[in-house]
């Protein structure tokens, strides 16, 4: 059975529109303290989302902390300017299949994200089936 043209067009256009909704600058809110920690700018390229820290607003390690706990290329690098979210692809109204770096712990987790409303984004880091979510607020 053939699908009507308008359904095919809607399916083709849905993914970029969903990704565009998350594009922008987001205040990261620490899920343990409730403090605004940083500003992350989310961009879209090739249908995938990535996020880069553009400003540090609160850090227990001073105004320009480094990723001292990180391994590899990020070891000792400034967190400001670092890509901490990458590879998220649209998947039924949310984004999945990506990764997120927690610079404070130097750990990388599987990531998923979902718009809660126009100004809030739920971002989760997961190990196996255990996930921890932060709610980021649009700047």
PDB file of C-alpha atoms in Angstrom:
ATOM      1  CA  UNK A   1       0.000   0.000   0.000  1.00  0.00           C
ATOM      2  CA  UNK A   2       1.398   3.370  -1.009  1.00  0.00           C
ATOM      3  CA  UNK A   3       1.511   6.212   1.507  1.00  0.00           C
ATOM      4  CA  UNK A   4      -0.029   9.538   0.525  1.00  0.00           C
ATOM      5  CA  UNK A   5       2.454  12.193  -0.557  1.00  0.00           C
ATOM      6  CA  UNK A   6       1.746  14.458   2.445  1.00  0.00           C
ATOM      7  CA  UNK A   7       2.671  11.621   4.855  1.00  0.00           C
ATOM      8  CA  UNK A   8       5.936  10.994   3.018  1.00  0.00           C
ATOM      9  CA  UNK A   9       6.759  14.709   3.088  1.00  0.00           C
ATOM     10  CA  UNK A  10       5.966  14.903   6.810  1.00  0.00           C
ATOM     11  CA  UNK A  11       8.251  11.933   7.501  1.00  0.00           C
ATOM     12  CA  UNK A  12      11.083  13.495   5.496  1.00  0.00           C
ATOM     13  CA  UNK A  13      10.758  16.859   7.231  1.00  0.00           C
ATOM     14  CA  UNK A  14      10.204  15.603  10.790  1.00  0.00           C
ATOM     15  CA  UNK A  15      13.785  14.804  11.731  1.00  0.00           C
ATOM     16  CA  UNK A  16      15.373  18.182  10.894  1.00  0.00           C
ATOM     17  CA  UNK A  17      12.482  20.035  12.555  1.00  0.00           C
ATOM     18  CA  UNK A  18      12.872  18.019  15.745  1.00  0.00           C
ATOM     19  CA  UNK A  19      16.639  18.594  15.793  1.00  0.00           C
ATOM     20  CA  UNK A  20      16.170  22.322  15.226  1.00  0.00           C
ATOM     21  CA  UNK A  21      13.998  22.531  18.360  1.00  0.00           C
ATOM     22  CA  UNK A  22      16.981  21.601  20.549  1.00  0.00           C
ATOM     23  CA  UNK A  23      19.473  23.818  18.733  1.00  0.00           C
ATOM     24  CA  UNK A  24      20.502  26.811  20.811  1.00  0.00           C
ATOM     25  CA  UNK A  25      22.072  27.773  24.116  1.00  0.00           C
ATOM     26  CA  UNK A  26      21.114  25.877  27.271  1.00  0.00           C
ATOM     27  CA  UNK A  27      21.846  26.471  30.964  1.00  0.00           C
ATOM     28  CA  UNK A  28      22.933  23.208  32.554  1.00  0.00           C
ATOM     29  CA  UNK A  29      21.391  22.692  35.991  1.00  0.00           C
ATOM     30  CA  UNK A  30      23.190  20.378  38.424  1.00  0.00           C
ATOM     31  CA  UNK A  31      20.687  17.671  39.379  1.00  0.00           C
ATOM     32  CA  UNK A  32      22.190  17.360  42.880  1.00  0.00           C
ATOM     33  CA  UNK A  33      22.619  21.031  43.875  1.00  0.00           C
ATOM     34  CA  UNK A  34      20.148  22.819  41.590  1.00  0.00           C
ATOM     35  CA  UNK A  35      22.869  25.330  40.633  1.00  0.00           C
ATOM     36  CA  UNK A  36      23.367  26.586  37.090  1.00  0.00           C
ATOM     37  CA  UNK A  37      26.783  25.204  36.124  1.00  0.00           C
ATOM     38  CA  UNK A  38      27.422  26.206  32.520  1.00  0.00           C
ATOM     39  CA  UNK A  39      26.047  27.238  29.157  1.00  0.00           C
ATOM     40  CA  UNK A  40      26.086  24.555  26.460  1.00  0.00           C
ATOM     41  CA  UNK A  41      25.460  25.449  22.839  1.00  0.00           C
ATOM     42  CA  UNK A  42      23.746  22.670  20.909  1.00  0.00           C
ATOM     43  CA  UNK A  43      24.206  22.579  17.148  1.00  0.00           C
ATOM     44  CA  UNK A  44      23.019  20.233  14.408  1.00  0.00           C
ATOM     45  CA  UNK A  45      25.098  18.869  11.561  1.00  0.00           C
ATOM     46  CA  UNK A  46      24.247  15.944   9.315  1.00  0.00           C
ATOM     47  CA  UNK A  47      21.076  15.233  11.307  1.00  0.00           C
ATOM     48  CA  UNK A  48      22.998  14.784  14.578  1.00  0.00           C
ATOM     49  CA  UNK A  49      23.168  17.029  17.622  1.00  0.00           C
ATOM     50  CA  UNK A  50      26.305  18.013  19.489  1.00  0.00           C
ATOM     51  CA  UNK A  51      26.863  20.346  22.415  1.00  0.00           C
ATOM     52  CA  UNK A  52      29.866  22.463  23.383  1.00  0.00           C
ATOM     53  CA  UNK A  53      30.474  24.304  26.669  1.00  0.00           C
ATOM     54  CA  UNK A  54      30.567  28.012  25.825  1.00  0.00           C
ATOM     55  CA  UNK A  55      30.639  29.405  29.368  1.00  0.00           C
ATOM     56  CA  UNK A  56      31.309  28.235  32.927  1.00  0.00           C
ATOM     57  CA  UNK A  57      28.960  29.911  35.412  1.00  0.00           C
ATOM     58  CA  UNK A  58      29.702  27.964  38.591  1.00  0.00           C
ATOM     59  CA  UNK A  59      32.612  25.689  39.400  1.00  0.00           C
ATOM     60  CA  UNK A  60      34.148  24.531  42.659  1.00  0.00           C
ATOM     61  CA  UNK A  61      37.487  24.544  40.800  1.00  0.00           C
ATOM     62  CA  UNK A  62      37.623  28.193  39.790  1.00  0.00           C
ATOM     63  CA  UNK A  63      36.463  30.127  36.724  1.00  0.00           C
ATOM     64  CA  UNK A  64      38.478  28.119  34.166  1.00  0.00           C
ATOM     65  CA  UNK A  65      38.448  24.460  35.259  1.00  0.00           C
ATOM     66  CA  UNK A  66      40.244  21.786  33.292  1.00  0.00           C
ATOM     67  CA  UNK A  67      39.080  18.239  32.669  1.00  0.00           C
ATOM     68  CA  UNK A  68      41.646  16.731  35.045  1.00  0.00           C
ATOM     69  CA  UNK A  69      39.731  13.440  35.407  1.00  0.00           C
ATOM     70  CA  UNK A  70      39.388  12.935  31.636  1.00  0.00           C
ATOM     71  CA  UNK A  71      41.380  10.409  29.662  1.00  0.00           C
ATOM     72  CA  UNK A  72      42.874  10.774  26.201  1.00  0.00           C
ATOM     73  CA  UNK A  73      42.735  13.994  24.210  1.00  0.00           C
ATOM     74  CA  UNK A  74      40.596  15.837  26.800  1.00  0.00           C
ATOM     75  CA  UNK A  75      42.986  15.181  29.706  1.00  0.00           C
ATOM     76  CA  UNK A  76      43.887  18.522  31.318  1.00  0.00           C
ATOM     77  CA  UNK A  77      42.089  20.557  28.635  1.00  0.00           C
ATOM     78  CA  UNK A  78      39.871  23.525  29.574  1.00  0.00           C
ATOM     79  CA  UNK A  79      36.221  22.555  29.929  1.00  0.00           C
ATOM     80  CA  UNK A  80      35.163  25.840  28.333  1.00  0.00           C
ATOM     81  CA  UNK A  81      35.113  25.137  24.597  1.00  0.00           C
ATOM     82  CA  UNK A  82      34.951  21.353  25.062  1.00  0.00           C
ATOM     83  CA  UNK A  83      32.383  19.252  23.211  1.00  0.00           C
ATOM     84  CA  UNK A  84      30.549  17.295  25.912  1.00  0.00           C
ATOM     85  CA  UNK A  85      27.551  16.001  23.930  1.00  0.00           C
ATOM     86  CA  UNK A  86      27.721  14.353  20.514  1.00  0.00           C
ATOM     87  CA  UNK A  87      26.113  11.930  18.082  1.00  0.00           C
ATOM     88  CA  UNK A  88      22.460  12.314  19.137  1.00  0.00           C
ATOM     89  CA  UNK A  89      20.047  11.299  16.366  1.00  0.00           C
ATOM     90  CA  UNK A  90      16.277  11.941  16.154  1.00  0.00           C
ATOM     91  CA  UNK A  91      14.247   8.937  17.303  1.00  0.00           C
ATOM     92  CA  UNK A  92      10.457   9.171  17.782  1.00  0.00           C
ATOM     93  CA  UNK A  93      10.353  12.665  19.282  1.00  0.00           C
ATOM     94  CA  UNK A  94      13.597  12.415  21.248  1.00  0.00           C
ATOM     95  CA  UNK A  95      17.303  12.052  20.478  1.00  0.00           C
ATOM     96  CA  UNK A  96      19.224   8.862  21.184  1.00  0.00           C
ATOM     97  CA  UNK A  97      22.402   7.039  20.242  1.00  0.00           C
ATOM     98  CA  UNK A  98      24.784   9.759  21.375  1.00  0.00           C
ATOM     99  CA  UNK A  99      27.283  10.254  24.172  1.00  0.00           C
ATOM    100  CA  UNK A 100      27.775  12.764  26.951  1.00  0.00           C
ATOM    101  CA  UNK A 101      30.922  13.571  28.902  1.00  0.00           C
ATOM    102  CA  UNK A 102      30.738  14.515  32.580  1.00  0.00           C
ATOM    103  CA  UNK A 103      33.886  16.673  32.863  1.00  0.00           C
ATOM    104  CA  UNK A 104      33.778  16.661  36.682  1.00  0.00           C
ATOM    105  CA  UNK A 105      34.159  12.869  36.731  1.00  0.00           C
ATOM    106  CA  UNK A 106      35.920  12.404  33.403  1.00  0.00           C
ATOM    107  CA  UNK A 107      33.381   9.745  32.437  1.00  0.00           C
ATOM    108  CA  UNK A 108      31.516   9.298  29.161  1.00  0.00           C
ATOM    109  CA  UNK A 109      27.980   7.895  29.135  1.00  0.00           C
ATOM    110  CA  UNK A 110      25.400   6.921  26.539  1.00  0.00           C
ATOM    111  CA  UNK A 111      23.127   9.921  26.070  1.00  0.00           C
ATOM    112  CA  UNK A 112      19.563  10.702  25.196  1.00  0.00           C
ATOM    113  CA  UNK A 113      17.582  13.937  25.249  1.00  0.00           C
ATOM    114  CA  UNK A 114      13.968  15.012  24.982  1.00  0.00           C
ATOM    115  CA  UNK A 115      12.279  18.395  24.913  1.00  0.00           C
ATOM    116  CA  UNK A 116      10.045  18.739  27.962  1.00  0.00           C
ATOM    117  CA  UNK A 117       8.612  21.980  26.592  1.00  0.00           C
ATOM    118  CA  UNK A 118       9.907  24.897  24.478  1.00  0.00           C
ATOM    119  CA  UNK A 119      12.318  26.004  27.221  1.00  0.00           C
ATOM    120  CA  UNK A 120      13.386  22.789  28.979  1.00  0.00           C
ATOM    121  CA  UNK A 121      15.441  19.873  27.705  1.00  0.00           C
ATOM    122  CA  UNK A 122      15.815  16.617  29.625  1.00  0.00           C
ATOM    123  CA  UNK A 123      19.353  15.294  29.065  1.00  0.00           C
ATOM    124  CA  UNK A 124      20.243  11.828  30.364  1.00  0.00           C
ATOM    125  CA  UNK A 125      23.498   9.966  30.751  1.00  0.00           C
ATOM    126  CA  UNK A 126      23.077   6.209  30.976  1.00  0.00           C
ATOM    127  CA  UNK A 127      25.057   3.149  31.997  1.00  0.00           C
ATOM    128  CA  UNK A 128      23.211   0.004  30.891  1.00  0.00           C
ATOM    129  CA  UNK A 129      19.580   0.713  31.849  1.00  0.00           C
ATOM    130  CA  UNK A 130      20.364   3.125  34.678  1.00  0.00           C
ATOM    131  CA  UNK A 131      20.017   6.750  33.622  1.00  0.00           C
ATOM    132  CA  UNK A 132      20.469  10.046  35.405  1.00  0.00           C
ATOM    133  CA  UNK A 133      18.680  13.087  33.997  1.00  0.00           C
ATOM    134  CA  UNK A 134      19.405  16.791  34.189  1.00  0.00           C
ATOM    135  CA  UNK A 135      16.912  19.388  33.021  1.00  0.00           C
ATOM    136  CA  UNK A 136      18.582  22.117  30.996  1.00  0.00           C
ATOM    137  CA  UNK A 137      16.864  25.485  30.539  1.00  0.00           C
ATOM    138  CA  UNK A 138      16.964  27.474  27.320  1.00  0.00           C
ATOM    139  CA  UNK A 139      19.029  30.661  27.692  1.00  0.00           C
TER     140      UNK A 139
END
